[in-house]
Amino acid sequence: MTTIAYREAVQRALREEMRRDPAVFLFGEDVAEAGGVFKATKGLLEEFGPTRVFDTPISESAIVGAAVGAAMMGMRPVVEVMFADFTTIAMDAIVNSAAKARFLSGGEFSAPMVVRMSYGAGARWGAQHTQSVEAWLMNVPGLTIVMPSTPYDVVGLLKSAIRSPDPVVVLENKQLYGKKEDVPDEEFFVPIGKAAVRRPGQDVTIVATGYMVDRALSAADALAAGGHSAEVIDARSVLPLDVETIVGSVTRTGRLVVVHEAPVFGGFGAEVAAAVGAQAFGYLAAPIERLGGAWSPIPFGQVLIDEYLPSEQDIVQAAQRAISA
Amino acid sequence: MLLTRAYEDRAQELWSKGLVVESLHGSQGQEAIGVGVCYGLRPDDVIIPSLRTRAAFLVRGVSVRQFLSGMLGKATGAAKGKATAHHMGSKDAGILLGSALVGSSIPVAAGAALAFKMRDEDRVSVCFFGDGATERGDFHEGLNLAGVMKLPAVFVIENNLYAEFTPISKHFAGTSLAARAEGYGFPGVTVDGNDVLAVYDAMSEAVARARAGEGPTLLECMTYRQRGHSSSHPPTEGRDPAEVESWLKRDPILLFKAELAHRGLLGGGALALIDASVAEEIEDAVRFAVDSPLPDPAELYRDVYAPAETSEAAR
Ligand SMILES: Cc1ncc(C[n+]2csc(CCOP(=O)(O)OP(=O)(O)O)c2C)c(N)n1
């Protein structure tokens, strides 16, 4: 076992996959010489050299668009969109080119590529550098989207993403880059589409993504102190969604709270709630609780950010409402 | 220029103390561009500053108090504490909202110029952006549109030779950014961006063209970022100290002082008087910003849409 930070987990996954497969390469803005603004790609230029790890101009559409072309020609590009908010610029390449390459060529072409991006509020970067974009992308057939919340999952999911035959978006949470964990030294993978039960419990199921998993776990501690046992599920993949694990949990607890950073309306929680409503309706003992960012652009300034994001207290209260319903 | 410089230095200090809570993109060394360009404009013209055009806010009349309060995340700052100061808009000062997405303001500025042209107003729209922004597709699309429609716009490149940690030579294989204008059918001009009078002269010409209905101009101002990309980066990260040194000698404030002295315009302790009034204005703003309240959490839910009364009226 070795203790590594979330950002080092990104480096490790890339290093292992680049050593294994010469077709894997990395590019984006300031990913090479500077090692990324969050230092998540530090050291890779030194090991793999400037033909496989390089910096690009400030051209998000060209970065992702070029990845699509290279992927269709047999390469395995990993590109970085520095802040997930900038996907708006690369949206055409992701949605219209990458996600549809296989379908529109009847399977002759495909775009096996990874688009990594940092997302999430918490730090004071303002409305255009802190959004959670999973719901913008969840409505696109052909895409896969993962949101690792631990260093272990970053390694395992990023490696799986790189080996995926189709395009995968990896959403890395900015608040988590410094988070540390012991991970095995031998190679391991985390399968895409499998949720993780982070804490077993009987009274209520809390499904969370990314940084909200940590808040859900603290909320579960607080609930335990009050005599309630919460099961915390980390969705890990939002597309495809592990409905089986979530529904299985709710059939035991009868109560569901979903929490994410993006606004509730049209958010990931809606899909979870709909799946549970469709498959575990008879088991529900309380209305489903959905928590997410406020219906507002993400503010600058801590007071307003605290108001914006679901807090541990918000999760505890939602769980208590469900339990006492 | 002195006010802007003093502001930047003081803001950096406040950032180190944890009082300024937004990431600072220091404009030290680039002040002459915002000043020279904005003095070439009328109050009814509009501008969109880049992440680094601090001088433009102050020249156009945004108060140091409000600007600094914004950087402290206070209710008296940009958008009542909801937005970062460096991209703030101000209707009174004729400053359109900037974007934190480098380059995204370029088509927006073209749109403001379009509104002026459609209404037959002789106003001008100015967009400031770094050399890095010219790498965006929006640069091409915005300039092409402005060229085709002969819009009253001036596009100002603050070419400080770097984008974050990368020198321009790694981002641009050509030799002149100004030369790109030719492909859009309007003039591209390169000026010494550290010479405030040269910037002013070039701007005045561009504005005259725009007002006369002759279309846009691309104005490339050559300058140098004296500090790191942002407050969290060391000043010379990834740069040759000799290069930094040579540009410090061409500091725009030094150059302008020398020019004024040469013209005999600095008599009577003029500089000391300016320095004193600058210091007073800055310290007043620091007190104001520190004493200002944090935003009310309910502020988060305001201004997402028009207030209910206005939407009712529209129906
Ligand atoms: C669309 C977009 N891509 C990337 C970034 C991250 N970023 C912020 S500033 C910057 C460099 C900008 O360089 P330049 O336009 O030359 O301005 P300078 O910082 O040199 O003044 C980058 C890449 C961003 N804000 N927006």
CSV table of C-alpha atoms and ligand atoms in Angstrom, one decimal, chain A residues 29-30 58-60 82-83 86 89 129, chain B residues 25 30 50-52 100-104 129-136 158 160-164 225 229, ligand 1:
chain,number,residue,atom,x,y,z
A,29,GLU,CA,-3.5,23.6,-21.7
A,30,ASP,CA,-0.5,23.7,-19.4
A,58,ILE,CA,-6.1,28.0,-25.5
A,59,SER,CA,-8.4,26.2,-27.9
A,60,GLU,CA,-10.8,23.9,-26.2
A,82,MET,CA,-8.8,22.7,-17.5
A,83,PHE,CA,-12.1,23.7,-15.9
A,86,PHE,CA,-15.1,25.3,-20.6
A,89,ILE,CA,-16.6,25.5,-25.9
A,129,HIS,CA,-15.0,28.1,-13.0
B,25,HIS,CA,-4.2,38.5,-12.1
B,30,GLN,CA,0.4,46.6,-18.6
B,50,SER,CA,-9.6,41.3,-20.1
B,51,LEU,CA,-8.7,39.5,-16.9
B,52,ARG,CA,-5.8,42.0,-16.6
B,100,ALA,CA,-13.9,34.3,-17.1
B,101,LEU,CA,-13.6,32.2,-20.3
B,102,VAL,CA,-10.6,33.7,-22.1
B,103,GLY,CA,-11.7,35.0,-25.5
B,104,SER,CA,-15.5,34.6,-25.0
B,129,PHE,CA,-7.9,40.4,-24.4
B,130,GLY,CA,-4.6,38.7,-24.0
B,131,ASP,CA,-2.6,37.1,-26.7
B,132,GLY,CA,-3.8,33.8,-25.5
B,133,ALA,CA,-7.4,34.7,-26.4
B,134,THR,CA,-6.4,34.9,-30.1
B,135,GLU,CA,-6.1,31.1,-29.9
B,136,ARG,CA,-9.8,30.7,-29.4
B,158,GLU,CA,-2.6,43.0,-24.6
B,160,ASN,CA,2.3,40.3,-22.8
B,161,LEU,CA,4.2,37.4,-24.5
B,162,TYR,CA,2.8,34.7,-22.1
B,163,ALA,CA,-0.4,32.8,-21.5
B,164,GLU,CA,-0.2,31.3,-18.0
B,225,ARG,CA,3.5,40.7,-17.6
B,229,HIS,CA,0.1,34.5,-14.0
C,1,LIG,C1,-11.6,29.3,-22.4
C,1,LIG,C2,-10.6,29.4,-21.3
C,1,LIG,N1,-9.6,28.5,-21.4
C,1,LIG,C3,-8.6,28.5,-20.4
C,1,LIG,C4,-8.7,29.3,-19.4
C,1,LIG,C5,-7.7,29.3,-18.3
C,1,LIG,N2,-6.8,30.5,-18.4
C,1,LIG,C6,-7.1,31.6,-17.6
C,1,LIG,S1,-6.1,32.8,-18.0
C,1,LIG,C7,-5.3,31.9,-19.2
C,1,LIG,C8,-4.2,32.5,-20.0
C,1,LIG,C9,-4.6,33.7,-20.7
C,1,LIG,O1,-3.6,34.2,-21.5
C,1,LIG,P1,-3.8,35.6,-22.2
C,1,LIG,O2,-5.1,35.6,-23.0
C,1,LIG,O3,-2.5,35.8,-23.0
C,1,LIG,O4,-3.9,36.7,-21.1
C,1,LIG,P2,-2.8,37.0,-20.0
C,1,LIG,O5,-3.1,36.1,-18.8
C,1,LIG,O6,-1.4,36.8,-20.6
C,1,LIG,O7,-3.0,38.4,-19.6
C,1,LIG,C10,-5.8,30.7,-19.3
C,1,LIG,C11,-5.3,29.6,-20.2
C,1,LIG,C12,-9.8,30.2,-19.3
C,1,LIG,N3,-10.0,31.1,-18.3
C,1,LIG,N4,-10.7,30.2,-20.3
